[in-house]
mmCIF file of C-alpha atoms and ligand atoms in Angstrom:
data_model
loop_
_atom_site.group_PDB
_atom_site.id
_atom_site.type_symbol
_atom_site.label_atom_id
_atom_site.label_comp_id
_atom_site.label_asym_id
_atom_site.label_seq_id
_atom_site.Cartn_x
_atom_site.Cartn_y
_atom_site.Cartn_z
ATOM 1 C CA MET A 1 108.493 -126.700 -262.607
ATOM 2 C CA GLU A 2 108.663 -126.030 -259.142
ATOM 3 C CA GLN A 3 105.878 -123.068 -259.134
ATOM 4 C CA GLN A 4 103.659 -124.731 -261.110
ATOM 5 C CA ILE A 5 103.870 -128.455 -258.927
ATOM 6 C CA ASN A 6 102.816 -126.098 -256.522
ATOM 7 C CA LEU A 7 100.025 -124.718 -258.151
ATOM 8 C CA LEU A 8 98.738 -127.625 -258.923
ATOM 9 C CA ALA A 9 98.604 -128.865 -255.380
ATOM 10 C CA GLN A 10 97.084 -126.189 -254.737
ATOM 11 C CA LEU A 11 94.536 -126.635 -257.291
ATOM 12 C CA THR A 12 94.147 -130.629 -256.184
ATOM 13 C CA VAL A 13 92.708 -129.093 -252.513
ATOM 14 C CA VAL A 14 90.644 -126.737 -254.489
ATOM 15 C CA ASP A 15 89.550 -129.110 -256.185
ATOM 16 C CA ALA A 16 88.770 -131.378 -253.130
ATOM 17 C CA GLN A 17 86.427 -128.432 -251.014
ATOM 18 C CA LEU A 18 84.265 -127.920 -254.475
ATOM 19 C CA ASP A 19 83.684 -131.839 -255.147
ATOM 20 C CA GLU A 20 82.916 -131.999 -251.291
ATOM 21 C CA LEU A 21 80.271 -129.316 -251.467
ATOM 22 C CA HIS A 22 78.204 -130.879 -254.295
ATOM 23 C CA ASP A 23 79.046 -134.370 -252.198
ATOM 24 C CA GLU A 24 76.911 -132.802 -249.232
ATOM 25 C CA LEU A 25 73.971 -131.459 -251.216
ATOM 26 C CA GLY A 26 74.137 -135.361 -252.550
ATOM 27 C CA ASP A 27 71.421 -136.893 -252.274
ATOM 28 C CA LEU A 28 68.457 -133.803 -250.409
ATOM 29 C CA PRO A 29 67.197 -132.451 -253.533
ATOM 30 C CA GLN A 30 65.878 -136.048 -255.061
ATOM 31 C CA GLU A 31 64.627 -136.771 -251.401
ATOM 32 C CA VAL A 32 62.504 -134.050 -251.532
ATOM 33 C CA LYS A 33 61.160 -135.333 -255.173
ATOM 34 C CA LYS A 34 60.067 -138.206 -253.466
ATOM 35 C CA LEU A 35 58.515 -136.719 -250.311
ATOM 36 C CA GLU A 36 56.204 -134.782 -252.564
ATOM 37 C CA ALA A 37 55.245 -137.560 -254.417
ATOM 38 C CA ILE A 38 54.095 -139.037 -251.793
ATOM 39 C CA MET A 39 52.253 -136.160 -250.471
ATOM 40 C CA GLN A 40 50.641 -135.934 -253.240
ATOM 41 C CA GLN A 41 50.026 -139.999 -253.475
ATOM 42 C CA LYS A 42 48.006 -139.111 -250.140
ATOM 43 C CA LEU A 43 46.451 -136.142 -251.254
ATOM 44 C CA ALA A 44 44.850 -138.200 -253.579
ATOM 45 C CA VAL A 45 44.235 -140.943 -251.519
ATOM 46 C CA ALA A 46 42.442 -138.758 -249.135
ATOM 47 C CA GLU A 47 40.671 -136.973 -252.107
ATOM 48 C CA VAL A 48 38.627 -140.123 -252.891
ATOM 49 C CA THR A 49 37.628 -141.084 -249.156
ATOM 50 C CA ARG A 50 36.085 -137.777 -248.995
ATOM 51 C CA LYS A 51 34.324 -138.513 -252.182
ATOM 52 C CA LEU A 52 32.867 -141.703 -251.545
ATOM 53 C CA LEU A 53 31.501 -139.872 -248.197
ATOM 54 C CA HIS A 54 30.345 -137.533 -250.223
ATOM 55 C CA GLU A 55 28.372 -139.930 -252.446
ATOM 56 C CA LEU A 56 27.305 -142.036 -249.044
ATOM 57 C CA ASP A 57 25.927 -138.745 -247.690
ATOM 58 C CA HIS A 58 24.173 -137.860 -251.520
ATOM 59 C CA LEU A 59 22.258 -141.563 -251.498
ATOM 60 C CA ARG A 60 20.989 -141.192 -247.908
ATOM 61 C CA GLY A 61 19.856 -137.605 -248.852
ATOM 62 C CA THR A 62 18.016 -139.002 -251.865
ATOM 63 C CA ALA A 63 16.959 -142.624 -251.043
ATOM 64 C CA HIS A 64 13.577 -141.527 -250.077
ATOM 65 C CA VAL A 65 12.906 -139.388 -253.385
ATOM 66 C CA THR A 66 14.187 -142.065 -255.450
ATOM 67 C CA SER A 67 12.288 -144.807 -253.747
ATOM 68 C CA GLN A 68 8.952 -143.053 -254.176
ATOM 69 C CA GLU A 69 9.489 -142.740 -258.293
ATOM 70 C CA SER A 70 10.203 -146.067 -257.948
ATOM 71 C CA LEU A 71 6.992 -146.947 -256.921
ATOM 72 C CA ASP A 72 4.953 -144.978 -258.680
ATOM 73 C CA LYS A 73 6.816 -145.229 -262.111
ATOM 74 C CA GLU A 74 6.321 -149.139 -260.749
ATOM 75 C CA ALA A 75 2.088 -148.531 -260.264
ATOM 76 C CA LYS A 76 1.746 -146.885 -263.573
ATOM 77 C CA LEU A 77 3.326 -150.149 -265.615
ATOM 78 C CA SER A 78 0.811 -152.396 -263.018
ATOM 79 C CA GLN A 79 -2.243 -150.052 -264.433
ATOM 80 C CA GLN A 80 -0.916 -150.280 -268.054
ATOM 81 C CA GLN A 81 -0.461 -154.279 -267.929
ATOM 82 C CA PHE A 82 -4.435 -154.490 -267.710
ATOM 83 C CA GLN A 83 -4.124 -152.570 -270.641
ATOM 84 C CA VAL A 84 -1.577 -154.811 -273.272
ATOM 85 C CA LYS A 85 -3.082 -155.919 -276.674
ATOM 86 C CA ASN A 86 -0.369 -159.451 -275.921
ATOM 87 C CA ASN A 87 2.021 -161.340 -274.014
ATOM 88 C CA ARG A 88 4.817 -159.990 -275.312
ATOM 89 C CA GLU A 89 3.719 -156.587 -274.220
ATOM 90 C CA PHE A 90 3.010 -157.880 -271.363
ATOM 91 C CA ASP A 91 6.120 -159.489 -270.854
ATOM 92 C CA ALA A 92 8.262 -156.533 -271.769
ATOM 93 C CA ILE A 93 6.541 -154.392 -268.109
ATOM 94 C CA THR A 94 7.367 -157.478 -266.117
ATOM 95 C CA LYS A 95 10.476 -157.129 -266.852
ATOM 96 C CA GLU A 96 10.315 -153.354 -266.234
ATOM 97 C CA ILE A 97 9.268 -153.749 -262.674
ATOM 98 C CA ASP A 98 11.138 -156.651 -262.410
ATOM 99 C CA HIS A 99 14.308 -154.285 -263.147
ATOM 100 C CA LEU A 100 12.536 -151.355 -260.928
ATOM 101 C CA LYS A 101 12.175 -153.632 -257.848
ATOM 102 C CA ASN A 102 15.838 -154.988 -258.269
ATOM 103 C CA GLU A 103 17.177 -151.141 -257.916
ATOM 104 C CA ARG A 104 14.929 -150.912 -254.975
ATOM 105 C CA ALA A 105 16.469 -153.659 -253.657
ATOM 106 C CA GLU A 106 19.565 -152.494 -253.900
ATOM 107 C CA LEU A 107 19.264 -148.821 -252.822
ATOM 108 C CA GLU A 108 17.844 -150.058 -249.658
ATOM 109 C CA ASP A 109 20.634 -152.574 -248.882
ATOM 110 C CA ARG A 110 23.170 -149.713 -249.595
ATOM 111 C CA LEU A 111 20.822 -148.069 -247.125
ATOM 112 C CA ARG A 112 21.652 -150.754 -244.521
ATOM 113 C CA THR A 113 25.430 -150.708 -244.630
ATOM 114 C CA ALA A 114 25.064 -146.738 -244.899
ATOM 115 C CA GLY A 115 26.154 -146.186 -241.543
ATOM 116 C CA VAL A 116 29.146 -148.584 -240.843
ATOM 117 C CA ARG A 117 29.990 -147.581 -244.226
ATOM 118 C CA ASP A 118 30.517 -143.515 -243.182
ATOM 119 C CA GLU A 119 31.519 -145.144 -240.464
ATOM 120 C CA ASN A 120 34.763 -146.960 -241.804
ATOM 121 C CA LEU A 121 34.939 -144.077 -244.183
ATOM 122 C CA ARG A 122 35.353 -141.596 -241.680
ATOM 123 C CA THR A 123 38.221 -143.525 -239.927
ATOM 124 C CA ASN A 124 39.758 -143.897 -242.847
ATOM 125 C CA LEU A 125 39.860 -140.651 -243.796
ATOM 126 C CA ALA A 126 40.645 -139.074 -240.573
ATOM 127 C CA ILE A 127 44.103 -141.484 -239.972
ATOM 128 C CA GLN A 128 44.301 -140.118 -244.200
ATOM 129 C CA GLU A 129 44.555 -137.525 -243.300
ATOM 130 C CA GLN A 130 47.132 -137.904 -240.269
ATOM 131 C CA GLU A 131 49.331 -139.178 -242.693
ATOM 132 C CA LEU A 132 48.776 -135.631 -245.112
ATOM 133 C CA GLU A 133 49.703 -133.854 -242.093
ATOM 134 C CA GLU A 134 53.271 -136.094 -241.244
ATOM 135 C CA ALA A 135 54.303 -136.054 -245.320
ATOM 136 C CA SER A 136 54.000 -132.696 -245.455
ATOM 137 C CA GLU A 137 55.503 -131.949 -242.487
ATOM 138 C CA ARG A 138 58.827 -133.682 -243.646
ATOM 139 C CA LEU A 139 58.496 -132.007 -246.933
ATOM 140 C CA LYS A 140 58.970 -129.003 -244.954
ATOM 141 C CA ASP A 141 61.945 -129.942 -242.797
ATOM 142 C CA LYS A 142 63.100 -131.447 -246.213
ATOM 143 C CA GLU A 143 63.188 -128.412 -247.946
ATOM 144 C CA LYS A 144 63.985 -126.391 -245.651
ATOM 145 C CA GLU A 145 67.700 -128.253 -244.964
ATOM 146 C CA LEU A 146 67.568 -127.771 -248.480
ATOM 147 C CA GLU A 147 67.333 -124.412 -248.753
ATOM 148 C CA ALA A 148 69.307 -123.731 -245.759
ATOM 149 C CA LEU A 149 72.386 -125.964 -247.033
ATOM 150 C CA SER A 150 72.385 -124.537 -250.548
ATOM 151 C CA GLY A 151 72.438 -121.123 -248.673
ATOM 152 C CA ASP A 152 75.846 -121.645 -246.890
ATOM 153 C CA GLN A 153 77.104 -123.671 -249.969
ATOM 154 C CA ASN A 154 76.214 -121.036 -252.678
ATOM 155 C CA GLU A 155 78.828 -118.454 -250.913
ATOM 156 C CA GLU A 156 81.096 -121.510 -249.992
ATOM 157 C CA LEU A 157 81.362 -122.231 -253.710
ATOM 158 C CA ARG A 158 81.358 -119.078 -255.431
ATOM 159 C CA LYS A 159 85.300 -118.354 -252.519
ATOM 160 C CA PHE A 160 86.017 -122.000 -254.257
ATOM 161 C CA ILE A 161 85.667 -121.056 -257.631
ATOM 162 C CA GLY A 162 86.710 -117.496 -257.610
ATOM 163 C CA VAL A 163 89.985 -119.256 -256.145
ATOM 164 C CA ARG A 164 89.872 -121.527 -258.449
ATOM 165 C CA LEU A 165 89.759 -119.253 -262.289
ATOM 166 C CA ARG A 166 92.691 -117.449 -260.002
ATOM 167 C CA LEU A 167 94.744 -120.739 -260.478
ATOM 168 C CA SER A 168 93.693 -122.129 -263.427
ATOM 169 C CA GLY A 169 94.821 -118.759 -265.067
ATOM 170 C CA LEU A 170 98.323 -119.337 -263.583
ATOM 171 C CA ILE A 171 98.977 -122.797 -264.339
ATOM 172 C CA ASP A 172 100.915 -123.355 -267.915
ATOM 173 C CA ASP A 173 97.730 -125.067 -270.019
ATOM 174 C CA THR A 174 99.697 -128.877 -270.720
ATOM 175 C CA LEU A 175 100.083 -128.993 -267.329
ATOM 176 C CA GLU A 176 96.082 -128.250 -266.539
ATOM 177 C CA THR A 177 95.063 -130.658 -269.509
ATOM 178 C CA GLU A 178 97.586 -133.222 -268.317
ATOM 179 C CA TYR A 179 95.467 -133.091 -264.211
ATOM 180 C CA GLU A 180 92.127 -132.903 -266.199
ATOM 181 C CA ARG A 181 92.502 -135.956 -268.128
ATOM 182 C CA ILE A 182 93.845 -137.489 -265.104
ATOM 183 C CA ARG A 183 90.924 -136.205 -262.674
ATOM 184 C CA THR A 184 88.573 -138.154 -265.116
ATOM 185 C CA PHE A 185 89.675 -141.468 -263.582
ATOM 186 C CA HIS A 186 90.664 -140.465 -260.034
ATOM 187 C CA ALA A 187 89.029 -137.208 -258.173
ATOM 188 C CA ASN A 188 92.416 -136.475 -256.823
ATOM 189 C CA ALA A 189 94.648 -136.648 -259.558
ATOM 190 C CA ALA A 190 97.686 -134.266 -258.235
ATOM 191 C CA VAL A 191 98.614 -136.165 -255.026
ATOM 192 C CA PRO A 192 101.741 -135.958 -252.275
ATOM 193 C CA LEU A 193 104.292 -138.808 -251.992
ATOM 194 C CA ARG A 194 103.815 -140.399 -247.886
ATOM 195 C CA LYS A 195 105.958 -142.893 -246.051
ATOM 196 C CA ASN A 196 107.766 -143.264 -250.034
ATOM 197 C CA SER A 197 104.471 -144.243 -251.931
ATOM 198 C CA CYS A 198 101.773 -142.726 -253.470
ATOM 199 C CA SER A 199 99.166 -140.954 -251.722
ATOM 200 C CA GLY A 200 96.670 -141.835 -254.050
ATOM 201 C CA CYS A 201 97.264 -146.111 -254.673
ATOM 202 C CA TYR A 202 99.179 -146.041 -251.934
ATOM 203 C CA SER A 203 102.130 -148.302 -254.540
ATOM 204 C CA ALA A 204 105.596 -147.787 -254.069
ATOM 205 C CA VAL A 205 107.688 -145.222 -255.322
ATOM 206 C CA PRO A 206 111.181 -146.114 -255.906
ATOM 207 C CA SER A 207 113.287 -144.512 -253.674
ATOM 208 C CA GLN A 208 115.692 -143.374 -256.570
ATOM 209 C CA ARG A 209 112.634 -141.834 -258.316
ATOM 210 C CA ILE A 210 112.227 -139.905 -255.043
ATOM 211 C CA MET A 211 115.540 -138.608 -254.963
ATOM 212 C CA GLU A 212 114.838 -137.772 -258.431
ATOM 213 C CA MET A 213 112.094 -135.823 -257.747
ATOM 214 C CA LYS A 214 113.427 -133.668 -254.788
ATOM 215 C CA TYR A 215 116.457 -132.599 -256.820
ATOM 216 C CA ARG A 216 114.820 -132.421 -260.436
ATOM 217 C CA ARG A 217 111.719 -130.134 -259.311
ATOM 218 C CA ASP A 218 111.372 -129.167 -263.181
ATOM 219 C CA LYS A 219 109.758 -131.866 -263.964
ATOM 220 C CA MET A 220 107.101 -133.796 -263.817
ATOM 221 C CA TYR A 221 106.193 -136.941 -262.104
ATOM 222 C CA THR A 222 103.435 -139.292 -262.081
ATOM 223 C CA CYS A 223 103.062 -142.394 -260.297
ATOM 224 C CA GLU A 224 103.378 -145.493 -262.376
ATOM 225 C CA ASN A 225 100.492 -147.936 -260.947
ATOM 226 C CA CYS A 226 97.845 -145.521 -261.193
ATOM 227 C CA GLY A 227 99.370 -142.164 -263.118
ATOM 228 C CA ARG A 228 98.653 -139.891 -260.738
ATOM 229 C CA ILE A 229 100.813 -137.209 -260.726
ATOM 230 C CA LEU A 230 102.924 -136.683 -257.732
ATOM 231 C CA PHE A 231 104.274 -133.771 -255.403
ATOM 232 C CA THR A 232 106.836 -134.260 -252.715
ATOM 233 C CA GLU A 233 106.016 -134.416 -248.833
ATOM 234 C CA ASP A 234 107.729 -131.156 -248.632
ATOM 235 C CA VAL A 235 104.911 -129.057 -250.066
ATOM 236 C CA VAL A 236 102.384 -128.068 -248.509
ATOM 237 C CA VAL A 237 98.931 -126.317 -249.232
ATOM 238 C CA ASP A 238 97.053 -124.058 -246.813
ATOM 239 C CA ILE A 239 93.213 -123.839 -247.212
ATOM 240 C CA GLU A 240 92.984 -121.340 -245.433
ATOM 241 C CA SER A 241 95.938 -118.601 -246.464
ATOM 242 C CA ILE A 242 94.257 -119.595 -250.518
ATOM 243 C CA LEU A 243 91.049 -119.145 -249.347
ATOM 244 C CA ALA A 244 92.536 -115.285 -247.507
ATOM 245 C CA GLU A 245 94.590 -114.899 -251.028
ATOM 246 C CA ALA A 246 91.171 -115.077 -252.493
HETATM 247 ZN ZN1 ZN B 1 99.613 -144.241 -257.653
#
């Protein structure tokens, strides 16, 4: 049992290392995703501004022709108005002419403000492109960070997973099952005594029990308060030497 408790103590240290490695990556993958979404959004905003600028260019480029076409149409309609047979036809043509006039007024309105609008859009676009650039830089940095960490991590992970496999093979199945069961409640399922207390929950362990633990090494003891597996302080785990053995 003593050997088993030693192995379990090693396993708990290895598991703590593995947990830490997983925590190190932490929110990084999610942060990368968030920055990707922000960049896509900024890309879409700049695209809308570019489209509006393009429409404005088109409006200014074609205004003269559009206006002339409208005037021609109106002249033709005015001509037709002399040849109508009744009031209803006359009114219909008047309506069409009014419509053309409104269209031209609207076009002129838009042309009058086009200069200011163009300037505003260009200012906005410059800001939006700057923001896009910044978002893209932030994303690149985070991606690099994640990549670097994953690289280092993979190597360490492989080492610890290897050690874990070896320990797992040596530990009694019943004991390991119990350890895994406790681990679903407490990340550190097996803990040493410290100052006569469970170092998992800090509750005192009766001295009678501690004595027993020292002299009956063939028995597994658990904390009466938190249920963690306990081992005595003299069981020391040196992570470096475990890795060296691996
Ligand atoms: Zn405890």
